[in-house]
XYZ file of C-alpha atoms in Angstrom:
301
model
C -0.764 -35.448 4.832
C -1.128 -34.393 1.182
C -4.450 -32.687 0.554
C -3.538 -31.370 -2.876
C -1.938 -34.351 -4.669
C 0.337 -32.004 -6.580
C -2.652 -30.240 -8.071
C -3.409 -27.438 -5.657
C -4.431 -25.193 -8.542
C -7.751 -27.009 -8.744
C -8.723 -25.433 -5.400
C -7.932 -21.853 -6.435
C -11.023 -19.638 -6.464
C -9.451 -16.198 -6.219
C -6.936 -14.352 -8.391
C -5.167 -11.168 -7.333
C -3.322 -9.093 -9.923
C -1.196 -6.099 -9.006
C -2.030 -3.915 -12.013
C -0.096 -0.965 -10.617
C 2.273 -0.063 -7.791
C 1.605 3.663 -8.116
C -0.131 5.336 -5.214
C -1.020 8.902 -4.302
C -0.958 8.169 -0.590
C 1.964 7.615 1.764
C 0.369 5.732 4.638
C 2.445 5.334 7.779
C 1.760 1.568 8.012
C 2.745 0.942 4.400
C 6.159 0.519 2.779
C 4.772 0.960 -0.731
C 7.311 3.718 -1.375
C 10.120 1.150 -1.180
C 8.780 -1.096 -3.950
C 11.246 -1.723 -6.746
C 9.210 -3.252 -9.548
C 7.297 -2.209 -12.670
C 4.730 0.515 -12.033
C 2.139 -1.052 -14.309
C 1.616 -4.688 -15.286
C 2.257 -5.164 -18.996
C -0.703 -5.718 -21.307
C 0.930 -8.975 -22.404
C 1.073 -10.407 -18.881
C -2.405 -9.099 -18.104
C -3.900 -10.745 -21.195
C -2.086 -14.043 -20.564
C -3.362 -14.259 -17.014
C -6.945 -13.500 -18.058
C -6.757 -16.104 -20.834
C -5.586 -18.780 -18.409
C -8.426 -18.037 -15.997
C -10.758 -19.548 -18.604
C -9.302 -22.983 -17.891
C -9.524 -22.767 -14.104
C -11.982 -22.786 -11.203
C -11.330 -19.114 -10.416
C -14.533 -17.191 -9.781
C -13.288 -13.874 -8.382
C -10.611 -11.398 -9.466
C -9.044 -8.702 -7.285
C -7.366 -6.226 -9.713
C -5.075 -4.516 -7.227
C -1.994 -4.991 -5.074
C 0.347 -2.532 -3.369
C -0.839 0.491 -5.301
C -3.965 2.551 -5.836
C -5.885 0.704 -8.597
C -7.548 3.862 -9.912
C -4.052 4.987 -10.997
C -3.731 1.964 -13.295
C -3.124 2.799 -16.947
C -6.359 2.284 -18.911
C -8.012 0.830 -15.835
C -11.591 0.979 -17.111
C -10.522 -0.607 -20.389
C -8.925 -3.462 -18.442
C -12.083 -3.997 -16.379
C -14.174 -4.087 -19.562
C -11.753 -6.618 -21.035
C -12.142 -8.874 -17.994
C -15.925 -8.665 -18.197
C -15.892 -9.394 -21.912
C -13.551 -12.369 -21.683
C -14.847 -13.698 -18.359
C -18.505 -12.672 -18.004
C -19.070 -15.115 -15.125
C -16.212 -13.708 -13.019
C -16.775 -11.408 -10.047
C -14.516 -8.355 -9.779
C -13.818 -6.971 -6.300
C -11.962 -3.665 -5.934
C -10.164 -1.966 -3.050
C -9.416 1.750 -3.192
C -8.489 4.711 -1.006
C -11.344 6.573 -2.787
C -9.332 9.758 -3.318
C -9.781 9.545 -7.115
C -13.375 8.391 -6.985
C -15.066 11.074 -9.081
C -18.737 10.876 -10.013
C -17.838 9.751 -13.524
C -15.446 7.073 -12.265
C -18.015 5.882 -9.717
C -20.683 5.380 -12.379
C -18.291 3.382 -14.564
C -17.188 1.172 -11.682
C -20.746 0.451 -10.576
C -21.472 -0.887 -14.068
C -18.374 -3.103 -14.183
C -17.496 -4.493 -10.753
C -19.310 -6.616 -8.181
C -17.937 -5.224 -4.946
C -15.767 -2.434 -3.612
C -13.806 -1.857 -0.405
C -12.928 1.629 0.796
C -9.854 2.015 3.005
C -10.875 4.423 5.746
C -8.627 4.456 8.808
C -9.747 7.600 10.593
C -12.897 8.950 12.198
C -11.796 12.556 11.992
C -9.441 14.698 9.938
C -6.604 14.607 12.454
C -6.335 10.830 12.812
C -7.038 10.070 9.145
C -4.502 12.510 7.725
C -1.888 11.424 10.253
C -2.218 7.845 9.002
C -2.869 8.402 5.294
C -0.339 11.064 4.420
C -1.093 12.983 1.232
C -4.826 12.252 1.314
C -7.595 14.500 2.639
C -10.245 13.190 5.017
C -13.111 15.446 3.929
C -12.459 14.837 0.240
C -12.269 11.044 0.620
C -15.345 10.882 2.849
C -17.296 12.976 0.349
C -16.249 10.674 -2.496
C -17.339 7.551 -0.613
C -20.710 9.012 0.361
C -21.260 10.139 -3.227
C -20.449 6.642 -4.493
C -22.899 5.106 -2.040
C -25.612 7.491 -3.198
C -25.004 6.620 -6.860
C -24.711 2.914 -6.114
C -28.211 2.461 -4.710
C -27.222 -0.977 -3.375
C -26.244 -2.187 -6.866
C -22.922 -3.701 -5.775
C -21.632 -4.742 -2.351
C -19.772 -2.048 -0.442
C -17.295 -2.356 2.395
C -15.341 -0.077 4.709
C -11.925 -1.499 5.628
C -10.280 -0.113 8.768
C -6.649 -0.826 9.634
C -6.566 -0.564 13.410
C -3.452 0.870 15.022
C -2.469 2.854 18.111
C -3.466 6.252 16.715
C -7.034 5.275 15.791
C -7.822 2.410 18.155
C -9.598 4.680 20.636
C -11.911 5.894 17.858
C -12.793 2.448 16.540
C -16.287 2.353 18.042
C -17.050 5.766 16.568
C -15.847 4.629 13.128
C -17.939 1.466 13.288
C -21.047 3.355 14.357
C -20.619 5.944 11.600
C -20.179 3.502 8.712
C -22.108 0.367 9.669
C -25.459 1.669 8.421
C -24.011 3.205 5.277
C -22.213 0.202 3.745
C -22.909 -3.521 3.592
C -19.853 -4.609 5.569
C -17.352 -2.981 7.918
C -14.101 -4.898 8.349
C -11.374 -4.165 10.883
C -7.887 -5.601 11.036
C -4.940 -4.863 13.266
C -1.764 -3.557 11.672
C 0.437 -6.555 11.009
C 4.094 -7.462 10.778
C 4.454 -6.592 7.118
C 4.578 -3.023 8.349
C 7.169 -3.684 11.084
C 4.557 -2.947 13.742
C 4.890 -5.947 16.051
C 4.829 -3.557 18.969
C 1.263 -2.650 18.043
C 0.010 -6.239 18.102
C -1.769 -8.189 20.789
C 0.206 -11.324 21.837
C -2.554 -13.784 20.901
C -2.410 -12.665 17.265
C 1.256 -13.639 17.080
C 0.606 -17.009 18.690
C -2.244 -17.973 16.373
C -0.463 -16.795 13.235
C 2.566 -18.879 14.146
C 0.718 -22.109 14.929
C -1.753 -22.407 12.068
C -1.081 -22.783 8.334
C -2.358 -20.154 5.903
C -4.880 -22.166 3.933
C -6.107 -19.251 1.828
C -2.844 -18.419 0.070
C -1.740 -22.067 0.020
C -4.877 -23.340 -1.684
C -7.503 -20.700 -2.336
C -5.758 -17.744 -3.958
C -3.114 -17.083 -6.610
C -1.284 -13.740 -6.623
C 0.835 -11.952 -9.212
C 2.823 -8.741 -8.741
C 3.135 -6.045 -11.400
C 6.128 -7.813 -12.987
C 4.170 -11.039 -13.391
C 5.974 -12.831 -10.555
C 3.984 -15.345 -8.545
C 3.756 -14.249 -4.913
C 3.506 -16.492 -1.890
C 1.332 -14.033 -0.015
C -0.337 -10.658 -0.472
C 0.677 -9.553 3.016
C 4.328 -8.798 2.369
C 5.786 -6.323 -0.067
C 8.906 -7.944 -1.457
C 9.050 -9.579 -4.871
C 9.085 -13.400 -4.789
C 11.324 -14.001 -7.804
C 12.061 -17.590 -6.839
C 8.480 -18.751 -7.386
C 8.435 -18.143 -11.138
C 6.873 -15.726 -13.603
C 3.768 -15.819 -15.783
C 5.933 -15.003 -18.818
C 7.661 -18.388 -18.687
C 5.079 -20.685 -17.099
C 1.338 -21.122 -16.854
C -0.556 -20.295 -13.672
C -1.180 -23.989 -13.122
C 2.509 -24.864 -13.472
C 3.540 -22.102 -11.078
C 0.977 -22.924 -8.408
C 1.663 -26.679 -8.596
C 5.442 -26.288 -8.660
C 7.795 -28.242 -6.400
C 8.848 -25.141 -4.498
C 5.270 -24.036 -3.815
C 4.347 -27.558 -2.749
C 7.319 -27.528 -0.388
C 6.031 -24.318 1.189
C 2.620 -25.955 1.608
C 4.236 -28.962 3.246
C 6.090 -26.752 5.742
C 2.864 -24.982 6.688
C 0.771 -28.145 6.908
C 3.309 -30.002 9.042
C 3.692 -27.231 11.612
C 6.987 -25.929 10.218
C 5.719 -22.542 9.130
C 8.497 -20.770 11.102
C 11.043 -22.440 8.785
C 9.948 -19.976 6.095
C 11.645 -16.649 6.738
C 8.770 -14.525 5.436
C 6.243 -16.467 7.500
C 8.267 -16.742 10.723
C 7.248 -13.440 12.293
C 3.979 -12.976 10.402
C 1.190 -11.641 12.599
C -1.567 -11.516 10.015
C -4.801 -12.973 11.292
C -7.982 -13.389 9.272
C -11.072 -14.053 11.327
C -13.381 -15.208 8.538
C -12.315 -18.145 6.423
C -8.897 -18.739 4.958
C -6.111 -17.706 7.283
C -6.240 -19.444 10.648
C -9.907 -20.368 10.312
C -10.537 -22.516 13.434
C -13.318 -24.598 11.811
C -11.056 -25.476 8.882
C -8.117 -26.150 11.176
C -10.064 -28.369 13.547
C -11.596 -30.382 10.698
C -8.107 -31.486 9.707
C -7.006 -32.388 13.211
C -4.859 -29.392 14.103
C -4.557 -28.638 17.792
C -6.353 -25.687 19.263
């Protein structure tokens, strides 16, 4: 079954750009320290990607990857450039909030459409055990200050990565944040972090049996070197999928190799792809393993 007719790019609504790989945290579930690619995306690649968005159906940009976006060189200038060139585009940010000063918060509120704060602990002990190098009280203060300045101007989210050390505090975390932000999202630590032992069996089963519609059709991802990535859930560079320096986004996303990966997923041969074989990532809302989407195309429960 060919749902894309060699033109999957027409379905892409989301663009993710890894503007930096630098990070001031050393989280225990993250292998960011092992990354071996450019710290900051070049201005040339950045500008080329933004220019090509104009001739696409993309409506949302995520300007971050495996790094802390607030450490991006000239980050505010880049956000202003996106808004100037693509005034209709939504910009959604994810940050650990450690560098979220009052001045930075005010600038972001005027430029972006949504922000997600990574907050994996309910108290100092659990948070600082997970997010090494960051300080719980400082980060919490920054988030609360942002929310006060925001006054419901842009959508706010708390993102909690659930793992063995904080699972028992999950209810407390949800109760603390749910009335302070618009959305609270939780997700179990997944296989990209070599934490299969911390997963429930049903997550593994579902991730193995269903194709990942979101990254196959809905989202295009570039790392800091301009390489197209298959997925934003693993850290390694996907050099075999092409680079924005030598091809357009449309050419890369509609390439033979990417279409082959789609075919493997859509025909139940996802395990044939090494990087997908042991993947435990599970998205509950839309995209990955969405039951309503799966059932509508005849996939077995």
